mmCIF file of C-alpha atoms and ligand atoms in Angstrom:
data_model
loop_
_atom_site.group_PDB
_atom_site.id
_atom_site.type_symbol
_atom_site.label_atom_id
_atom_site.label_comp_id
_atom_site.label_asym_id
_atom_site.label_seq_id
_atom_site.Cartn_x
_atom_site.Cartn_y
_atom_site.Cartn_z
ATOM 1 C CA MET A 1 265.144 -100.143 99.398
ATOM 2 C CA LYS A 2 261.613 -99.711 98.066
ATOM 3 C CA LYS A 3 259.528 -97.544 100.335
ATOM 4 C CA VAL A 4 255.834 -98.192 100.973
ATOM 5 C CA VAL A 5 253.141 -96.618 103.139
ATOM 6 C CA LEU A 6 250.950 -99.128 104.925
ATOM 7 C CA ALA A 7 247.422 -98.515 106.206
ATOM 8 C CA TYR A 8 248.105 -100.057 109.589
ATOM 9 C CA SER A 9 245.288 -100.881 112.006
ATOM 10 C CA GLY A 10 247.277 -102.740 114.621
ATOM 11 C CA GLY A 11 245.399 -105.976 114.048
ATOM 12 C CA LEU A 12 246.918 -109.321 113.159
ATOM 13 C CA ASP A 13 246.758 -108.832 109.378
ATOM 14 C CA THR A 14 248.555 -105.517 109.165
ATOM 15 C CA ALA A 15 251.133 -106.592 111.755
ATOM 16 C CA CYS A 16 251.917 -109.693 109.688
ATOM 17 C CA ILE A 17 252.072 -107.512 106.572
ATOM 18 C CA ILE A 18 254.894 -105.434 108.066
ATOM 19 C CA SER A 19 256.933 -108.527 108.673
ATOM 20 C CA TRP A 20 256.018 -110.045 105.286
ATOM 21 C CA LEU A 21 257.066 -106.884 103.431
ATOM 22 C CA LYS A 22 260.334 -106.669 105.350
ATOM 23 C CA GLU A 23 261.172 -110.169 104.233
ATOM 24 C CA ARG A 24 260.734 -108.895 100.688
ATOM 25 C CA ASP A 25 263.041 -105.933 101.227
ATOM 26 C CA TYR A 26 260.528 -103.174 101.544
ATOM 27 C CA GLN A 27 260.941 -100.270 103.907
ATOM 28 C CA VAL A 28 257.588 -99.964 105.641
ATOM 29 C CA ILE A 29 256.115 -96.717 106.885
ATOM 30 C CA ALA A 30 253.028 -97.477 108.921
ATOM 31 C CA PHE A 31 250.104 -95.093 109.155
ATOM 32 C CA LEU A 32 247.541 -95.509 111.907
ATOM 33 C CA ALA A 33 244.481 -93.273 111.736
ATOM 34 C CA ASP A 34 242.680 -92.438 114.954
ATOM 35 C CA LEU A 35 239.018 -92.240 114.009
ATOM 36 C CA GLY A 36 237.825 -92.804 117.556
ATOM 37 C CA GLN A 37 238.307 -96.571 117.722
ATOM 38 C CA GLN A 38 239.363 -96.245 121.369
ATOM 39 C CA GLU A 39 242.364 -98.512 121.222
ATOM 40 C CA ASP A 40 245.722 -98.185 122.912
ATOM 41 C CA LEU A 41 247.444 -96.470 120.010
ATOM 42 C CA GLU A 42 250.857 -96.192 121.649
ATOM 43 C CA MET A 43 250.848 -99.913 122.238
ATOM 44 C CA LEU A 44 250.023 -100.402 118.557
ATOM 45 C CA ARG A 45 252.836 -98.020 117.589
ATOM 46 C CA GLU A 46 255.247 -100.072 119.595
ATOM 47 C CA ARG A 47 253.993 -103.271 117.985
ATOM 48 C CA ALA A 48 254.553 -101.833 114.499
ATOM 49 C CA GLN A 49 258.065 -100.761 115.396
ATOM 50 C CA ARG A 50 258.888 -104.089 116.961
ATOM 51 C CA THR A 51 257.564 -105.885 113.906
ATOM 52 C CA GLY A 52 259.844 -103.841 111.669
ATOM 53 C CA ALA A 53 258.189 -100.594 110.572
ATOM 54 C CA SER A 54 260.827 -97.930 109.950
ATOM 55 C CA LYS A 55 258.463 -95.146 110.934
ATOM 56 C CA VAL A 56 254.954 -95.001 112.401
ATOM 57 C CA TYR A 57 252.603 -92.103 111.859
ATOM 58 C CA ILE A 58 249.631 -91.878 114.190
ATOM 59 C CA LYS A 59 247.195 -89.109 113.402
ATOM 60 C CA ASN A 60 244.104 -88.109 115.303
ATOM 61 C CA LEU A 61 241.644 -87.489 112.473
ATOM 62 C CA GLN A 62 238.474 -87.489 114.558
ATOM 63 C CA GLN A 63 237.725 -83.821 114.041
ATOM 64 C CA GLU A 64 238.085 -84.056 110.281
ATOM 65 C CA PHE A 65 236.140 -87.306 110.240
ATOM 66 C CA VAL A 66 233.218 -85.631 111.955
ATOM 67 C CA GLN A 67 233.281 -82.368 109.974
ATOM 68 C CA ASP A 68 233.933 -83.659 106.491
ATOM 69 C CA PHE A 69 232.491 -87.168 106.535
ATOM 70 C CA ILE A 70 229.978 -87.786 109.324
ATOM 71 C CA ILE A 71 228.176 -84.451 109.107
ATOM 72 C CA PRO A 72 227.601 -84.743 105.339
ATOM 73 C CA ALA A 73 226.299 -88.273 105.961
ATOM 74 C CA ILE A 74 223.889 -86.935 108.597
ATOM 75 C CA LYS A 75 222.625 -84.203 106.280
ATOM 76 C CA ALA A 76 222.142 -86.836 103.580
ATOM 77 C CA ASN A 77 220.525 -89.397 105.937
ATOM 78 C CA ALA A 78 222.947 -91.897 104.456
ATOM 79 C CA VAL A 79 221.923 -95.466 105.275
ATOM 80 C CA TYR A 80 222.939 -98.466 103.168
ATOM 81 C CA GLU A 81 220.280 -101.136 102.634
ATOM 82 C CA ASN A 82 218.163 -99.650 105.418
ATOM 83 C CA LYS A 83 220.451 -100.836 108.191
ATOM 84 C CA TYR A 84 224.041 -99.686 107.815
ATOM 85 C CA LEU A 85 225.110 -96.150 108.723
ATOM 86 C CA LEU A 86 228.385 -96.612 106.823
ATOM 87 C CA ALA A 87 230.839 -96.099 109.697
ATOM 88 C CA THR A 88 233.555 -98.156 108.012
ATOM 89 C CA ALA A 89 232.775 -96.884 104.515
ATOM 90 C CA LEU A 90 232.997 -93.243 105.604
ATOM 91 C CA GLY A 91 236.377 -93.741 107.256
ATOM 92 C CA ARG A 92 238.148 -95.262 104.256
ATOM 93 C CA PRO A 93 238.354 -92.214 101.967
ATOM 94 C CA LEU A 94 239.779 -90.190 104.841
ATOM 95 C CA ILE A 95 242.402 -92.824 105.579
ATOM 96 C CA ALA A 96 243.221 -92.980 101.860
ATOM 97 C CA LYS A 97 243.704 -89.217 101.705
ATOM 98 C CA TYR A 98 246.347 -89.382 104.434
ATOM 99 C CA LEU A 99 248.025 -92.421 102.905
ATOM 100 C CA VAL A 100 248.496 -90.392 99.749
ATOM 101 C CA ASP A 101 249.768 -87.349 101.691
ATOM 102 C CA ILE A 102 252.281 -89.422 103.610
ATOM 103 C CA ALA A 103 253.447 -91.179 100.443
ATOM 104 C CA HIS A 104 254.168 -87.751 98.926
ATOM 105 C CA GLN A 105 255.919 -86.546 102.052
ATOM 106 C CA GLU A 106 258.029 -89.671 102.290
ATOM 107 C CA ASN A 107 258.680 -90.084 98.583
ATOM 108 C CA ALA A 108 257.115 -93.504 98.578
ATOM 109 C CA ASP A 109 255.534 -94.742 95.369
ATOM 110 C CA THR A 110 253.364 -97.537 96.778
ATOM 111 C CA ILE A 111 250.425 -97.845 99.156
ATOM 112 C CA VAL A 112 249.813 -101.108 100.996
ATOM 113 C CA HIS A 113 246.599 -102.129 102.716
ATOM 114 C CA GLY A 114 245.424 -105.134 104.697
ATOM 115 C CA CYS A 115 242.052 -105.624 103.029
ATOM 116 C CA THR A 116 241.018 -108.966 101.630
ATOM 117 C CA GLY A 117 240.108 -109.571 98.010
ATOM 118 C CA LYS A 118 236.479 -110.255 98.919
ATOM 119 C CA GLY A 119 235.590 -107.110 100.795
ATOM 120 C CA ASN A 120 234.566 -103.549 100.125
ATOM 121 C CA ASP A 121 237.447 -101.797 101.803
ATOM 122 C CA GLN A 122 239.995 -102.746 99.115
ATOM 123 C CA VAL A 123 237.726 -101.070 96.563
ATOM 124 C CA ARG A 124 237.253 -97.960 98.681
ATOM 125 C CA ILE A 125 240.927 -97.467 99.480
ATOM 126 C CA GLU A 126 242.200 -98.222 95.994
ATOM 127 C CA LEU A 127 239.558 -96.123 94.233
ATOM 128 C CA ALA A 128 240.312 -93.182 96.507
ATOM 129 C CA VAL A 129 244.079 -93.530 96.035
ATOM 130 C CA ASN A 130 243.632 -93.861 92.261
ATOM 131 C CA ILE A 131 241.491 -90.742 92.118
ATOM 132 C CA LEU A 132 243.779 -88.695 94.375
ATOM 133 C CA ASP A 133 247.056 -89.797 92.765
ATOM 134 C CA PRO A 134 246.894 -92.310 89.910
ATOM 135 C CA ARG A 135 250.701 -92.670 89.874
ATOM 136 C CA LEU A 136 250.736 -94.485 93.185
ATOM 137 C CA LYS A 137 250.971 -98.278 93.061
ATOM 138 C CA ILE A 138 249.072 -100.605 95.330
ATOM 139 C CA ILE A 139 250.069 -103.794 97.089
ATOM 140 C CA ALA A 140 247.339 -105.861 98.746
ATOM 141 C CA PRO A 141 249.223 -108.716 100.473
ATOM 142 C CA LEU A 142 246.082 -110.532 101.572
ATOM 143 C CA ARG A 143 245.144 -111.076 97.937
ATOM 144 C CA ILE A 144 248.492 -112.570 97.036
ATOM 145 C CA TRP A 145 250.325 -113.997 99.993
ATOM 146 C CA GLU A 146 250.931 -117.663 100.648
ATOM 147 C CA PHE A 147 248.748 -118.065 103.742
ATOM 148 C CA LYS A 148 245.638 -119.888 102.701
ATOM 149 C CA SER A 149 243.811 -119.625 106.023
ATOM 150 C CA ARG A 150 243.638 -117.703 109.243
ATOM 151 C CA GLU A 151 245.376 -120.616 110.956
ATOM 152 C CA GLN A 152 248.385 -120.407 108.630
ATOM 153 C CA GLU A 153 248.619 -116.686 109.232
ATOM 154 C CA ILE A 154 248.534 -117.199 112.997
ATOM 155 C CA GLU A 155 251.268 -119.792 112.681
ATOM 156 C CA TYR A 156 253.393 -117.255 110.794
ATOM 157 C CA ALA A 157 252.663 -114.584 113.417
ATOM 158 C CA LEU A 158 253.730 -116.895 116.233
ATOM 159 C CA LYS A 159 256.945 -117.660 114.377
ATOM 160 C CA LYS A 160 257.634 -113.945 113.987
ATOM 161 C CA GLU A 161 256.673 -113.236 117.617
ATOM 162 C CA ILE A 162 253.778 -111.027 116.615
ATOM 163 C CA PRO A 163 251.192 -111.010 119.419
ATOM 164 C CA VAL A 164 248.113 -112.962 118.377
ATOM 165 C CA GLU A 165 244.984 -111.703 120.047
ATOM 166 C CA VAL A 166 242.511 -113.230 117.644
ATOM 167 C CA THR A 167 241.863 -116.404 119.522
ATOM 168 C CA LYS A 168 238.803 -118.540 120.017
ATOM 169 C CA SER A 169 237.606 -116.130 122.685
ATOM 170 C CA LYS A 170 237.681 -113.175 120.243
ATOM 171 C CA PRO A 171 236.347 -114.662 117.083
ATOM 172 C CA TYR A 172 234.948 -111.585 115.298
ATOM 173 C CA SER A 173 236.356 -109.240 112.724
ATOM 174 C CA LEU A 174 235.752 -105.728 113.968
ATOM 175 C CA ASP A 175 236.108 -102.248 112.616
ATOM 176 C CA LYS A 176 235.262 -99.459 115.006
ATOM 177 C CA ASN A 177 235.201 -95.687 114.897
ATOM 178 C CA LEU A 178 233.192 -92.763 116.296
ATOM 179 C CA TRP A 179 230.257 -93.469 113.993
ATOM 180 C CA GLY A 180 229.891 -97.119 114.959
ATOM 181 C CA VAL A 181 231.264 -100.607 114.782
ATOM 182 C CA SER A 182 231.066 -103.240 112.037
ATOM 183 C CA ILE A 183 231.107 -106.851 113.176
ATOM 184 C CA GLU A 184 231.653 -109.915 110.996
ATOM 185 C CA CYS A 185 232.852 -113.537 111.048
ATOM 186 C CA GLY A 186 232.716 -116.232 113.689
ATOM 187 C CA LEU A 187 229.224 -117.484 114.446
ATOM 188 C CA LEU A 188 227.756 -114.616 112.446
ATOM 189 C CA GLU A 189 228.782 -116.341 109.213
ATOM 190 C CA ASP A 190 225.682 -118.498 109.572
ATOM 191 C CA PRO A 191 222.836 -116.084 108.827
ATOM 192 C CA ASN A 192 220.528 -118.306 110.837
ATOM 193 C CA ASN A 193 222.433 -117.768 114.096
ATOM 194 C CA GLU A 194 221.232 -115.059 116.421
ATOM 195 C CA PRO A 195 224.152 -112.679 117.051
ATOM 196 C CA PRO A 196 225.654 -113.781 120.375
ATOM 197 C CA GLU A 197 225.760 -111.115 123.031
ATOM 198 C CA ASP A 198 229.564 -111.056 122.995
ATOM 199 C CA ALA A 199 229.539 -109.891 119.381
ATOM 200 C CA PHE A 200 228.364 -106.459 120.475
ATOM 201 C CA GLN A 201 231.026 -103.926 121.344
ATOM 202 C CA MET A 202 229.219 -100.727 122.215
ATOM 203 C CA THR A 203 225.721 -101.372 123.523
ATOM 204 C CA LYS A 204 224.444 -103.103 126.648
ATOM 205 C CA SER A 205 222.328 -106.199 126.184
ATOM 206 C CA LEU A 206 218.579 -105.618 126.201
ATOM 207 C CA LEU A 207 218.348 -107.513 129.471
ATOM 208 C CA ALA A 208 220.849 -105.147 131.062
ATOM 209 C CA ALA A 209 219.368 -102.039 129.463
ATOM 210 C CA SER A 210 218.004 -99.346 131.697
ATOM 211 C CA ASP A 211 214.520 -100.114 133.047
ATOM 212 C CA ASN A 212 213.556 -96.482 132.823
ATOM 213 C CA PRO A 213 212.911 -94.601 129.621
ATOM 214 C CA GLU A 214 215.153 -91.595 129.084
ATOM 215 C CA TYR A 215 213.950 -88.433 127.376
ATOM 216 C CA ILE A 216 216.371 -86.263 125.463
ATOM 217 C CA VAL A 217 216.005 -83.146 123.344
ATOM 218 C CA LEU A 218 218.298 -82.838 120.340
ATOM 219 C CA GLY A 219 218.730 -79.401 118.813
ATOM 220 C CA PHE A 220 219.770 -78.905 115.175
ATOM 221 C CA GLU A 221 221.137 -75.944 113.217
ATOM 222 C CA GLN A 222 220.985 -76.327 109.439
ATOM 223 C CA GLY A 223 220.983 -80.100 109.635
ATOM 224 C CA VAL A 224 223.773 -80.380 112.203
ATOM 225 C CA PRO A 225 223.102 -81.573 115.762
ATOM 226 C CA VAL A 226 224.315 -78.780 118.031
ATOM 227 C CA SER A 227 222.664 -79.195 121.416
ATOM 228 C CA LEU A 228 221.505 -81.855 123.821
ATOM 229 C CA ASP A 229 218.939 -80.990 126.480
ATOM 230 C CA GLY A 230 219.590 -77.315 125.883
ATOM 231 C CA LYS A 231 223.352 -77.590 126.300
ATOM 232 C CA THR A 232 225.603 -76.804 123.339
ATOM 233 C CA TYR A 233 227.976 -79.530 122.193
ATOM 234 C CA ALA A 234 230.668 -79.653 119.555
ATOM 235 C CA PRO A 235 229.617 -82.352 117.069
ATOM 236 C CA GLN A 236 232.326 -84.770 118.137
ATOM 237 C CA ASP A 237 231.439 -84.451 121.831
ATOM 238 C CA MET A 238 227.793 -84.832 120.933
ATOM 239 C CA ILE A 239 228.452 -88.092 119.108
ATOM 240 C CA GLU A 240 230.500 -89.453 122.012
ATOM 241 C CA LYS A 241 227.816 -88.448 124.499
ATOM 242 C CA LEU A 242 225.003 -89.988 122.450
ATOM 243 C CA ASN A 243 227.020 -93.171 121.993
ATOM 244 C CA GLU A 244 227.159 -93.422 125.786
ATOM 245 C CA ILE A 245 223.485 -92.647 126.331
ATOM 246 C CA GLY A 246 222.330 -94.849 123.462
ATOM 247 C CA ALA A 247 224.457 -97.745 124.715
ATOM 248 C CA GLN A 248 222.561 -97.752 128.018
ATOM 249 C CA HIS A 249 219.312 -98.311 126.108
ATOM 250 C CA THR A 250 220.652 -100.760 123.503
ATOM 251 C CA ILE A 251 219.990 -98.322 120.672
ATOM 252 C CA GLY A 252 221.391 -98.843 117.201
ATOM 253 C CA ARG A 253 221.971 -102.564 116.724
ATOM 254 C CA THR A 254 221.272 -103.895 113.244
ATOM 255 C CA ASP A 255 221.715 -107.225 111.517
ATOM 256 C CA LEU A 256 221.995 -107.052 107.733
ATOM 257 C CA MET A 257 222.158 -109.520 104.862
ATOM 258 C CA GLU A 258 224.354 -107.206 102.877
ATOM 259 C CA ASN A 259 225.146 -106.942 99.183
ATOM 260 C CA ARG A 260 228.869 -106.290 98.893
ATOM 261 C CA ILE A 261 230.434 -104.424 95.980
ATOM 262 C CA VAL A 262 232.125 -107.572 94.672
ATOM 263 C CA GLY A 263 228.806 -109.406 94.412
ATOM 264 C CA ILE A 264 228.992 -111.509 97.553
ATOM 265 C CA LYS A 265 226.162 -111.529 100.044
ATOM 266 C CA SER A 266 227.449 -111.325 103.593
ATOM 267 C CA ARG A 267 225.941 -111.174 107.020
ATOM 268 C CA GLU A 268 227.015 -108.101 108.948
ATOM 269 C CA VAL A 269 226.083 -106.854 112.364
ATOM 270 C CA TYR A 270 226.372 -103.178 113.235
ATOM 271 C CA GLU A 271 226.105 -100.889 116.197
ATOM 272 C CA ALA A 272 225.728 -97.149 115.891
ATOM 273 C CA PRO A 273 223.916 -95.747 118.933
ATOM 274 C CA ALA A 274 224.623 -92.051 118.354
ATOM 275 C CA GLY A 275 224.129 -92.432 114.632
ATOM 276 C CA TRP A 276 220.628 -93.864 114.877
ATOM 277 C CA ILE A 277 219.550 -91.312 117.457
ATOM 278 C CA ILE A 278 220.838 -88.434 115.342
ATOM 279 C CA LEU A 279 219.451 -89.715 112.050
ATOM 280 C CA THR A 280 216.048 -90.481 113.542
ATOM 281 C CA ALA A 281 215.838 -86.937 114.894
ATOM 282 C CA HIS A 282 217.213 -85.369 111.734
ATOM 283 C CA LYS A 283 214.705 -87.144 109.494
ATOM 284 C CA GLU A 284 211.929 -86.013 111.799
ATOM 285 C CA LEU A 285 212.941 -82.396 111.538
ATOM 286 C CA GLU A 286 213.026 -82.731 107.766
ATOM 287 C CA ALA A 287 209.528 -84.200 107.873
ATOM 288 C CA LEU A 288 208.412 -81.070 109.709
ATOM 289 C CA ASN A 289 210.300 -78.491 107.672
ATOM 290 C CA LEU A 290 210.731 -79.727 104.114
ATOM 291 C CA ASP A 291 208.041 -79.304 101.491
ATOM 292 C CA ARG A 292 206.719 -82.511 100.006
ATOM 293 C CA ILE A 293 208.522 -82.676 96.650
ATOM 294 C CA THR A 294 211.899 -81.717 98.103
ATOM 295 C CA SER A 295 211.422 -84.321 100.792
ATOM 296 C CA ASP A 296 210.446 -87.029 98.278
ATOM 297 C CA PHE A 297 213.366 -86.224 96.029
ATOM 298 C CA LYS A 298 215.794 -86.084 98.932
ATOM 299 C CA GLN A 299 214.891 -89.648 99.869
ATOM 300 C CA VAL A 300 215.925 -90.817 96.425
ATOM 301 C CA ILE A 301 219.168 -88.863 96.817
ATOM 302 C CA ALA A 302 219.755 -90.379 100.273
ATOM 303 C CA ASP A 303 219.709 -93.850 98.805
ATOM 304 C CA GLN A 304 222.030 -92.901 95.930
ATOM 305 C CA TYR A 305 224.354 -91.127 98.320
ATOM 306 C CA ALA A 306 224.598 -94.146 100.601
ATOM 307 C CA ARG A 307 225.404 -96.360 97.605
ATOM 308 C CA LEU A 308 228.124 -94.009 96.394
ATOM 309 C CA VAL A 309 229.718 -93.948 99.829
ATOM 310 C CA TYR A 310 229.404 -97.709 100.158
ATOM 311 C CA GLN A 311 230.939 -98.247 96.722
ATOM 312 C CA GLY A 312 233.971 -96.102 97.456
ATOM 313 C CA LEU A 313 233.084 -93.165 95.220
ATOM 314 C CA TRP A 314 233.533 -90.500 97.875
ATOM 315 C CA TYR A 315 235.857 -88.460 95.654
ATOM 316 C CA SER A 316 233.551 -88.553 92.629
ATOM 317 C CA PRO A 317 231.959 -85.558 90.901
ATOM 318 C CA LEU A 318 228.503 -87.005 91.509
ATOM 319 C CA LYS A 319 229.117 -87.132 95.240
ATOM 320 C CA ARG A 320 230.143 -83.455 95.222
ATOM 321 C CA ALA A 321 227.062 -82.543 93.218
ATOM 322 C CA LEU A 322 224.792 -84.417 95.618
ATOM 323 C CA ASP A 323 226.434 -82.623 98.552
ATOM 324 C CA ALA A 324 225.532 -79.316 96.939
ATOM 325 C CA PHE A 325 221.898 -80.358 96.550
ATOM 326 C CA ILE A 326 221.773 -81.657 100.101
ATOM 327 C CA ALA A 327 223.347 -78.495 101.540
ATOM 328 C CA GLN A 328 220.604 -76.466 99.850
ATOM 329 C CA THR A 329 217.916 -78.581 101.543
ATOM 330 C CA GLN A 330 219.408 -78.058 105.012
ATOM 331 C CA LYS A 331 218.981 -74.267 105.223
ATOM 332 C CA ASN A 332 215.832 -74.590 107.326
ATOM 333 C CA ILE A 333 216.610 -77.806 109.166
ATOM 334 C CA SER A 334 216.925 -76.134 112.544
ATOM 335 C CA GLY A 335 214.824 -76.897 115.596
ATOM 336 C CA GLN A 336 214.384 -79.386 118.408
ATOM 337 C CA VAL A 337 213.367 -83.026 118.485
ATOM 338 C CA ARG A 338 212.329 -84.712 121.721
ATOM 339 C CA MET A 339 212.979 -88.433 121.925
ATOM 340 C CA LYS A 340 212.346 -91.293 124.253
ATOM 341 C CA LEU A 341 215.036 -93.960 124.535
ATOM 342 C CA TYR A 342 213.866 -97.239 125.951
ATOM 343 C CA LYS A 343 214.829 -100.909 125.519
ATOM 344 C CA GLY A 344 216.297 -100.752 122.044
ATOM 345 C CA CYS A 345 213.897 -98.158 120.668
ATOM 346 C CA CYS A 346 214.436 -94.517 120.039
ATOM 347 C CA THR A 347 211.083 -92.908 119.456
ATOM 348 C CA VAL A 348 210.374 -89.338 118.502
ATOM 349 C CA VAL A 349 207.756 -87.911 120.853
ATOM 350 C CA GLY A 350 207.871 -84.220 119.953
ATOM 351 C CA ARG A 351 209.294 -81.775 117.429
ATOM 352 C CA ASN A 352 209.285 -78.020 116.945
ATOM 353 C CA SER A 353 210.943 -75.473 114.735
ATOM 354 C CA LYS A 354 210.566 -71.873 113.702
ATOM 355 C CA TYR A 355 210.728 -73.151 110.104
ATOM 356 C CA SER A 356 207.955 -75.695 110.602
ATOM 357 C CA LEU A 357 205.635 -76.013 107.589
ATOM 358 C CA TYR A 358 202.919 -77.556 109.736
ATOM 359 C CA LYS A 359 199.902 -75.269 109.869
ATOM 360 C CA LYS A 360 197.527 -76.111 112.640
ATOM 361 C CA GLU A 361 194.762 -73.993 111.119
ATOM 362 C CA PHE A 362 194.769 -76.313 108.084
ATOM 363 C CA ALA A 363 195.144 -79.580 109.973
ATOM 364 C CA THR A 364 192.748 -78.980 112.823
ATOM 365 C CA TYR A 365 189.252 -80.449 113.081
ATOM 366 C CA THR A 366 188.173 -77.800 115.547
ATOM 367 C CA GLU A 367 186.347 -74.593 114.776
ATOM 368 C CA GLN A 368 189.705 -72.890 114.182
ATOM 369 C CA ASP A 369 189.770 -74.710 110.824
ATOM 370 C CA LYS A 370 190.795 -72.411 107.929
ATOM 371 C CA PHE A 371 191.020 -75.088 105.240
ATOM 372 C CA ASP A 372 188.466 -74.549 102.489
ATOM 373 C CA GLN A 373 186.983 -78.038 102.200
ATOM 374 C CA GLY A 374 184.902 -76.987 99.237
ATOM 375 C CA LEU A 375 188.055 -76.780 97.089
ATOM 376 C CA ALA A 376 188.700 -80.497 97.572
ATOM 377 C CA GLU A 377 185.899 -81.535 95.213
ATOM 378 C CA GLY A 378 187.345 -79.735 92.195
ATOM 379 C CA PHE A 379 190.863 -80.883 93.081
ATOM 380 C CA ILE A 380 189.771 -84.532 93.096
ATOM 381 C CA LYS A 381 187.809 -84.237 89.828
ATOM 382 C CA ILE A 382 190.701 -82.642 87.962
ATOM 383 C CA THR A 383 193.228 -85.083 89.394
ATOM 384 C CA GLY A 384 191.038 -87.977 88.238
ATOM 385 C CA LEU A 385 190.279 -86.547 84.805
ATOM 386 C CA PRO A 386 192.831 -88.600 82.847
ATOM 387 C CA TYR A 387 191.659 -91.856 84.430
ATOM 388 C CA VAL A 388 187.907 -91.532 84.785
ATOM 389 C CA GLY A 389 186.117 -94.139 82.731
ATOM 390 C CA ASN A 390 189.406 -95.899 81.898
ATOM 391 C CA GLY A 391 189.250 -98.417 84.743
HETATM 392 N N1 LIG B 1 230.603 -104.552 105.496
HETATM 393 C C1 LIG B 1 231.048 -103.303 106.043
HETATM 394 C C2 LIG B 1 231.492 -102.398 104.963
HETATM 395 O O1 LIG B 1 231.773 -102.829 103.912
HETATM 396 C C3 LIG B 1 232.049 -103.474 107.132
HETATM 397 C C4 LIG B 1 233.410 -103.949 106.778
HETATM 398 C C5 LIG B 1 234.178 -103.933 108.040
HETATM 399 N N2 LIG B 1 235.430 -104.543 108.073
HETATM 400 C C6 LIG B 1 235.791 -105.346 109.092
HETATM 401 N N3 LIG B 1 237.045 -105.641 109.214
HETATM 402 N N4 LIG B 1 234.947 -105.853 109.945
HETATM 403 O O2 LIG B 1 231.581 -101.201 105.154
#
């Protein structure tokens, strides 16, 4: 029997895939990655077994996800098209790495995934698998199987006694992990519809948000958030805690008309409470501690970095090179940022650092002023020299 390793999420698609592959004489090894999606993983294991998987691997990868994927994204300030913190995109290369490992361990020569032919995740998983082991083959059932609609797939699932949870009451396509949730489909497919409140998975509605502003102080060491209100947290605990706090204040909802890798525009809604709090604070500390040209250049890099991650090029040489540049910029990104969380906004209200480049004696308008204003005249004349008289 041909052996395959399936990236199994526990949702309808990957459950149907198990059954579909079995019908075609494949032995299916399911791999479920725990990236902090907070689902009942044992129940999903049981579902995979019942549907016909010969073996189910469940691995808690949260620690590795935070250390090797989320933290680099924080240091980079990685945001795609101004609104997407890349939660899904960051998870895929990690999942792919384990798919490849398990395939080696199990002597399987094929990886199977449940991504559609229109999305980004197929590109991310296949590119990563190709880079990590080009000998492995790929099967993407959703691109080739006979079901032409969701309805047909549900009909098949019912026939195979696969539990169907995607009903009219749960009409969205979701992908959740520690770094946030991506929400698509249903009413959101019309870009003119306001996202209904039930689309949101992590944050309270603005109406239910706390009526009192909450102040927090986030401490960073070399670009990594390490403390909250003076208390030290491991990064993973910090993210969980900030997700909770941010959710109370409706922080981190975005609504994006997104350019997908395959050229389609799609409407995507995201939530990333901890992510937006951390990135807002991190950028602020960089504004305080980075010199101007490094800061300017780093913004260009941030955009390129986000695109690389989005496009599935995590395991590319350029990505490694950018990481090296970014790491160099983070040496002095230590300090504290005070923030106010209130009704959907997270506002920086204070910042301090022993590496601050702010010099009060230059900025002040009081008699403590040490800035030699006389120098400005020559500076302006020389700066204007190439242009004067050319207007
Ligand atoms: N558009 C996002 C991305 O490409 C999210 C995709 C999420 N997938 C899902 N099943 N909702 O990263």
